């Protein structure tokens, strides 16, 4: 390991790192604009200059590898003068419009100009002006502020895998722009706002809304997909104004999807903020007492076998636990958390988890995707697959729709026929999987939410086992979920009890009249026409077809309005935190069920969130660790020979509007309209 001297102190550092990284290990702060830990090195801003003994001039520390015996000075007069000169050059063409810039208060250029810059400029010529670019409805551009750090270019090319930005011209004529004039199409495009060290790229929906010191910052997690990305919710008063990513290397690194970042304007629109009752065929406003009493009287008058509950995609664990306990007291076994009808097997936890973990993708050396489009179903996880692909020595096979992903895939087929070929070793990719040390098989909801889903699940497990991917030191079988609530519901056993109906049986019973009352816990993706004449009680957050069909509407709270537990696709238990209060008379979902149980005469044994979480702590699966190998290679009991011939289709068609929040968001509507434009379809 090389030994260096940094500002007079000796230090031993790992071989192959840069001088900048070595200085940080020594506790020295090195300013930078172009350098970023997760992007390739550009070395073009020159702000990270340090003095190297015997070197003729200061060196760019971000691009200079360490060598044994180096003597580095990070704060010498020469270094300070060099940094002042660089800052003076960077500000030559900058418009200096900090008072009207949305980056104000969070700007690297502001901070470093104060810390390392000069107090005056010697440039008196006219400043350069650059036309703003149209990157679509998400990203606002003021390109005159751009300092050409190229972070945005490198992110979209390397991490997002959609190389739509680049630099044209040289010198005074250099500009960052799109190659073809159109909106950015990456599902991760909003991350370039965080990466931009100046105000050239800012959030268009957030423009001129607030300053950072006005905001209350709340740590939370994203529930727009099943990845569970770490986020920070910024609010002012009773309104959520901004959502930003938090760093978690095990899940989302420091990226979040555009849906997680920008759908927040749907939180305040089309909200259900008071109870409603259907009287004489019309929904009329009611108070909580009337609404709950109406539901309680119906529950008391309906036989247990004619009552059912369905949990939606963003239902928290506390709500599902309370509903399960209530239905247990009502002696009704008709429960299901799989509103899409996925044939998930809950006998063992590893039958429905992403067992390799999200971070474990980087260890795989062969990947098989079955009935999934991770780019739309889990963009952050898809970026992790691309990261592994860029590292090399990995083959990726795809069975399903031949859609544009962000890495090269070997398209093996569109449906179960390709699965059979792998099972019998007739496809060359079977040999690739079997020769891999750590094969990764990922089966999506497009393969499971169909009548032969159990057979597909068993076939996927068999392929993983045949490839030696199911063993004590590696678990290569993975289910990629699309719903934030799904794993939590399976962990809690929010499933049919003995003699109970699953989602298919519930809907069949509702159509035939055998099910008389359905409790919807945010099950907004159901088709109301499938509920027949059943009495529908809908606990939800937004208006929509299910709310319009409901006989009683009980307004609930969104994920930003409650402290709630969710379990992500890899089985990691996480919690949201309340950033704002629910609007109007809306309440946290579990408290609605607690009040309802009192009126039914079967009170639940908890009156506080702490007491309810003590009940959750008794669930063994919620206490299980994430990752690890497989102790039992026996797979789900489905029969692979029962697979049909229909091709696999991803459940996500309109990426931006997969949930009630997204469907209520004007920003997501604008994105969706661009995605369905003829030019966008032609590009894909």
PDB file of N, CA, C and O in Angstrom, residues 276-284 294 535 546-553:
ATOM      1  N   UNK A 276     -68.076   9.760   3.119  1.00  0.00           N
ATOM      2  CA  UNK A 276     -69.224   9.864   2.225  1.00  0.00           C
ATOM      3  C   UNK A 276     -70.081   8.602   2.378  1.00  0.00           C
ATOM      4  O   UNK A 276     -69.558   7.500   2.561  1.00  0.00           O
ATOM      5  N   UNK A 277     -71.379   8.784   2.266  1.00  0.00           N
ATOM      6  CA  UNK A 277     -72.347   7.691   2.322  1.00  0.00           C
ATOM      7  C   UNK A 277     -73.208   7.716   1.069  1.00  0.00           C
ATOM      8  O   UNK A 277     -73.567   8.791   0.567  1.00  0.00           O
ATOM      9  N   UNK A 278     -73.556   6.538   0.580  1.00  0.00           N
ATOM     10  CA  UNK A 278     -74.456   6.480  -0.567  1.00  0.00           C
ATOM     11  C   UNK A 278     -75.896   6.399  -0.063  1.00  0.00           C
ATOM     12  O   UNK A 278     -76.272   5.456   0.648  1.00  0.00           O
ATOM     13  N   UNK A 279     -76.687   7.396  -0.430  1.00  0.00           N
ATOM     14  CA  UNK A 279     -78.101   7.432  -0.060  1.00  0.00           C
ATOM     15  C   UNK A 279     -78.922   7.690  -1.319  1.00  0.00           C
ATOM     16  O   UNK A 279     -78.639   8.636  -2.061  1.00  0.00           O
ATOM     17  N   UNK A 280     -79.880   6.833  -1.547  1.00  0.00           N
ATOM     18  CA  UNK A 280     -80.740   6.958  -2.726  1.00  0.00           C
ATOM     19  C   UNK A 280     -79.925   6.982  -4.012  1.00  0.00           C
ATOM     20  O   UNK A 280     -80.212   7.732  -4.950  1.00  0.00           O
ATOM     21  N   UNK A 281     -78.855   6.184  -4.022  1.00  0.00           N
ATOM     22  CA  UNK A 281     -78.038   6.069  -5.226  1.00  0.00           C
ATOM     23  C   UNK A 281     -77.001   7.150  -5.412  1.00  0.00           C
ATOM     24  O   UNK A 281     -76.272   7.136  -6.406  1.00  0.00           O
ATOM     25  N   UNK A 282     -76.922   8.095  -4.465  1.00  0.00           N
ATOM     26  CA  UNK A 282     -75.958   9.189  -4.601  1.00  0.00           C
ATOM     27  C   UNK A 282     -75.061   9.244  -3.373  1.00  0.00           C
ATOM     28  O   UNK A 282     -75.512   8.987  -2.240  1.00  0.00           O
ATOM     29  N   UNK A 283     -73.784   9.586  -3.599  1.00  0.00           N
ATOM     30  CA  UNK A 283     -72.855   9.780  -2.492  1.00  0.00           C
ATOM     31  C   UNK A 283     -73.078  11.161  -1.892  1.00  0.00           C
ATOM     32  O   UNK A 283     -73.070  12.171  -2.613  1.00  0.00           O
ATOM     33  N   UNK A 284     -73.286  11.197  -0.582  1.00  0.00           N
ATOM     34  CA  UNK A 284     -73.495  12.472   0.105  1.00  0.00           C
ATOM     35  C   UNK A 284     -72.508  12.567   1.267  1.00  0.00           C
ATOM     36  O   UNK A 284     -72.109  11.552   1.844  1.00  0.00           O
ATOM     37  N   UNK A 294     -72.783   3.054   9.805  1.00  0.00           N
ATOM     38  CA  UNK A 294     -73.350   2.394   8.637  1.00  0.00           C
ATOM     39  C   UNK A 294     -72.576   1.126   8.296  1.00  0.00           C
ATOM     40  O   UNK A 294     -73.166   0.073   8.011  1.00  0.00           O
ATOM     41  N   UNK A 535     -71.785  -4.631  -1.276  1.00  0.00           N
ATOM     42  CA  UNK A 535     -71.666  -3.367  -0.541  1.00  0.00           C
ATOM     43  C   UNK A 535     -70.172  -3.067  -0.394  1.00  0.00           C
ATOM     44  O   UNK A 535     -69.422  -3.840   0.210  1.00  0.00           O
ATOM     45  N   UNK A 546     -62.942   3.348  -7.935  1.00  0.00           N
ATOM     46  CA  UNK A 546     -63.355   2.611  -6.747  1.00  0.00           C
ATOM     47  C   UNK A 546     -64.120   3.511  -5.778  1.00  0.00           C
ATOM     48  O   UNK A 546     -65.114   3.101  -5.177  1.00  0.00           O
ATOM     49  N   UNK A 547     -63.658   4.742  -5.619  1.00  0.00           N
ATOM     50  CA  UNK A 547     -64.370   5.671  -4.742  1.00  0.00           C
ATOM     51  C   UNK A 547     -65.745   6.006  -5.308  1.00  0.00           C
ATOM     52  O   UNK A 547     -66.729   6.121  -4.572  1.00  0.00           O
ATOM     53  N   UNK A 548     -65.818   6.151  -6.623  1.00  0.00           N
ATOM     54  CA  UNK A 548     -67.110   6.463  -7.243  1.00  0.00           C
ATOM     55  C   UNK A 548     -68.091   5.302  -7.100  1.00  0.00           C
ATOM     56  O   UNK A 548     -69.307   5.512  -7.028  1.00  0.00           O
ATOM     57  N   UNK A 549     -67.581   4.086  -7.051  1.00  0.00           N
ATOM     58  CA  UNK A 549     -68.449   2.906  -6.917  1.00  0.00           C
ATOM     59  C   UNK A 549     -68.819   2.619  -5.459  1.00  0.00           C
ATOM     60  O   UNK A 549     -69.807   1.927  -5.169  1.00  0.00           O
ATOM     61  N   UNK A 550     -68.071   3.167  -4.514  1.00  0.00           N
ATOM     62  CA  UNK A 550     -68.215   2.800  -3.108  1.00  0.00           C
ATOM     63  C   UNK A 550     -69.580   3.190  -2.553  1.00  0.00           C
ATOM     64  O   UNK A 550     -70.205   4.171  -2.969  1.00  0.00           O
ATOM     65  N   UNK A 551     -70.022   2.400  -1.579  1.00  0.00           N
ATOM     66  CA  UNK A 551     -71.222   2.732  -0.826  1.00  0.00           C
ATOM     67  C   UNK A 551     -70.884   3.556   0.413  1.00  0.00           C
ATOM     68  O   UNK A 551     -71.700   4.344   0.874  1.00  0.00           O
ATOM     69  N   UNK A 552     -69.680   3.353   0.934  1.00  0.00           N
ATOM     70  CA  UNK A 552     -69.169   4.176   2.030  1.00  0.00           C
ATOM     71  C   UNK A 552     -67.709   4.476   1.727  1.00  0.00           C
ATOM     72  O   UNK A 552     -66.935   3.567   1.426  1.00  0.00           O
ATOM     73  N   UNK A 553     -67.344   5.756   1.806  1.00  0.00           N
ATOM     74  CA  UNK A 553     -65.952   6.174   1.630  1.00  0.00           C
ATOM     75  C   UNK A 553     -65.427   6.656   2.968  1.00  0.00           C
ATOM     76  O   UNK A 553     -66.006   7.547   3.596  1.00  0.00           O
TER      77      UNK A 553
END
